[in-house]
Amino acid sequence: MPKWPDDDVILFDGVCIFCSRWVRFVAARDTGKRFRFTPIQSDYGARLARTFGIDPADPDTNAVIHGGEVFMKSDAALTVLSQLPGWGWVRALFAVPKALRDPVYSLIARNRYRIFGKYDACFVPDADLRARVIE
């Protein structure tokens, strides 16, 4: 698996309302400001996506680079949540087989625009969050 030079970077779909809410959720709870964020629509995000086999034009997953490794789908969500203060209990969910977790993740990912909606352009974060976005 390829390596990525930056760590604790969350790749997300910047026009997806659900994905953008996920970023705000993480940022609000990440009191140590460990995680940084990159929309797949940015040059940096598209490069990261292509490196790990995600189609920037049709993303089917978010991803996180953590500890020098890439995590995708349900592993990405659980990895991020488990690093947030007070959310360590989420690690227990890794006991649920990936073969059960990922199909649920993929079902939501495939239908995210229809269920949650889509922005016309990449969402613009507030100034505090903006400092943590890599483009």
Short mmCIF file of C-alpha atoms in Angstrom, two decimals:
data_model
loop_
_atom_site.label_atom_id
_atom_site.label_comp_id
_atom_site.label_asym_id
_atom_site.label_seq_id
_atom_site.Cartn_x
_atom_site.Cartn_y
_atom_site.Cartn_z
CA MET A 1 0.00 0.00 0.00
CA PRO A 2 1.36 3.45 -0.86
CA LYS A 3 2.37 5.86 1.90
CA TRP A 4 1.22 9.44 2.33
CA PRO A 5 3.53 12.10 3.79
CA ASP A 6 0.92 13.77 6.01
CA ASP A 7 -0.82 12.16 8.98
CA ASP A 8 -4.27 12.56 10.54
CA VAL A 9 -5.81 13.86 7.32
CA ILE A 10 -9.47 13.15 6.59
CA LEU A 11 -10.49 13.02 2.93
CA PHE A 12 -14.15 13.86 2.36
CA ASP A 13 -16.61 14.74 -0.40
CA GLY A 14 -16.89 18.52 -0.09
CA VAL A 15 -20.22 18.80 -1.93
CA CYS A 16 -21.91 16.10 0.16
CA ILE A 17 -23.98 17.63 2.95
CA PHE A 18 -23.65 14.51 5.13
CA CYS A 19 -19.86 14.41 4.62
CA SER A 20 -19.51 18.10 5.44
CA ARG A 21 -21.53 17.59 8.62
CA TRP A 22 -19.20 14.71 9.49
CA VAL A 23 -16.24 17.09 9.19
CA ARG A 24 -17.93 19.64 11.45
CA PHE A 25 -18.84 16.89 13.93
CA VAL A 26 -15.22 15.70 14.12
CA ALA A 27 -13.78 19.22 14.27
CA ALA A 28 -16.09 20.19 17.15
CA ARG A 29 -14.98 17.19 19.22
CA ASP A 30 -11.31 17.14 18.22
CA THR A 31 -10.23 19.46 21.03
CA GLY A 32 -6.55 18.82 20.37
CA LYS A 33 -7.03 19.78 16.70
CA ARG A 34 -5.30 16.59 15.68
CA PHE A 35 -7.20 16.05 12.44
CA ARG A 36 -6.99 18.12 9.28
CA PHE A 37 -9.44 17.87 6.42
CA THR A 38 -9.25 17.88 2.65
CA PRO A 39 -12.14 17.90 0.20
CA ILE A 40 -11.74 15.44 -2.63
CA GLN A 41 -12.56 18.33 -4.99
CA SER A 42 -9.29 20.10 -4.06
CA ASP A 43 -5.99 19.40 -5.85
CA TYR A 44 -4.51 17.92 -2.66
CA GLY A 45 -7.62 15.82 -1.97
CA ALA A 46 -7.77 14.51 -5.53
CA ARG A 47 -4.09 13.50 -5.38
CA LEU A 48 -4.64 11.72 -2.08
CA ALA A 49 -7.72 9.96 -3.46
CA ARG A 50 -5.98 8.76 -6.63
CA THR A 51 -3.02 7.50 -4.59
CA PHE A 52 -5.35 5.15 -2.74
CA GLY A 53 -7.56 4.12 -5.66
CA ILE A 54 -10.52 6.41 -4.98
CA ASP A 55 -12.06 8.04 -8.06
CA PRO A 56 -12.18 11.80 -7.34
CA ALA A 57 -15.06 12.19 -9.82
CA ASP A 58 -17.16 9.48 -8.13
CA PRO A 59 -15.96 8.89 -4.57
CA ASP A 60 -17.50 5.94 -2.77
CA THR A 61 -15.71 6.41 0.52
CA ASN A 62 -14.08 8.86 2.82
CA ALA A 63 -10.59 8.03 4.01
CA VAL A 64 -8.27 8.94 6.82
CA ILE A 65 -4.51 8.76 6.98
CA HIS A 66 -3.64 7.83 10.56
CA GLY A 67 -0.42 6.40 11.92
CA GLY A 68 1.02 6.35 8.42
CA GLU A 69 -1.77 4.06 7.15
CA VAL A 70 -4.86 4.72 5.07
CA PHE A 71 -8.23 3.61 6.40
CA MET A 72 -11.35 3.60 4.24
CA LYS A 73 -15.08 3.07 4.60
CA SER A 74 -16.18 1.92 8.05
CA ASP A 75 -12.55 1.55 9.19
CA ALA A 76 -12.03 5.26 8.46
CA ALA A 77 -15.09 6.36 10.42
CA LEU A 78 -14.28 4.13 13.40
CA THR A 79 -10.60 5.12 13.38
CA VAL A 80 -11.48 8.82 13.49
CA LEU A 81 -14.18 8.44 16.14
CA SER A 82 -11.95 6.28 18.35
CA GLN A 83 -9.31 9.05 18.41
CA LEU A 84 -11.71 11.72 19.68
CA PRO A 85 -11.79 12.53 23.40
CA GLY A 86 -14.52 10.49 25.09
CA TRP A 87 -15.09 8.29 22.05
CA GLY A 88 -12.55 5.53 22.78
CA TRP A 89 -15.44 3.11 23.36
CA VAL A 90 -15.93 3.07 19.56
CA ARG A 91 -12.90 0.75 19.29
CA ALA A 92 -15.22 -2.04 20.44
CA LEU A 93 -17.09 -1.72 17.13
CA PHE A 94 -14.00 -3.02 15.30
CA ALA A 95 -15.12 -6.40 16.70
CA VAL A 96 -18.04 -6.29 14.26
CA PRO A 97 -16.70 -7.98 11.11
CA LYS A 98 -15.74 -5.61 8.31
CA ALA A 99 -17.84 -7.81 6.00
CA LEU A 100 -20.90 -6.55 7.94
CA ARG A 101 -19.77 -2.95 8.57
CA ASP A 102 -18.66 -2.04 5.03
CA PRO A 103 -21.88 -2.99 3.21
CA VAL A 104 -23.83 -0.69 5.57
CA TYR A 105 -21.27 2.06 4.99
CA SER A 106 -21.45 1.53 1.21
CA LEU A 107 -25.25 1.64 1.19
CA ILE A 108 -25.22 5.03 2.91
CA ALA A 109 -22.34 6.28 0.72
CA ARG A 110 -24.12 5.30 -2.52
CA ASN A 111 -27.31 7.07 -1.47
CA ARG A 112 -25.84 10.04 0.43
CA TYR A 113 -26.87 12.72 -2.08
CA ARG A 114 -30.43 11.39 -2.35
CA ILE A 115 -30.83 11.03 1.44
CA PHE A 116 -28.94 14.08 2.72
CA GLY A 117 -28.59 16.35 -0.32
CA LYS A 118 -25.71 17.96 -2.13
CA TYR A 119 -24.18 21.44 -2.21
CA ASP A 120 -23.76 23.20 -5.56
CA ALA A 121 -20.13 23.89 -4.64
CA CYS A 122 -17.68 22.68 -2.04
CA PHE A 123 -18.81 23.78 1.43
CA VAL A 124 -16.93 26.72 2.92
CA PRO A 125 -15.96 26.20 6.58
CA ASP A 126 -15.84 28.94 9.18
CA ALA A 127 -12.49 30.62 9.91
CA ASP A 128 -11.52 28.25 12.74
CA LEU A 129 -12.15 25.13 10.68
CA ARG A 130 -10.69 26.77 7.57
CA ALA A 131 -7.25 26.78 9.24
CA ARG A 132 -7.44 22.96 9.37
CA VAL A 133 -8.39 22.43 5.72
CA ILE A 134 -5.71 21.39 3.24
CA GLU A 135 -6.42 22.20 -0.38
#
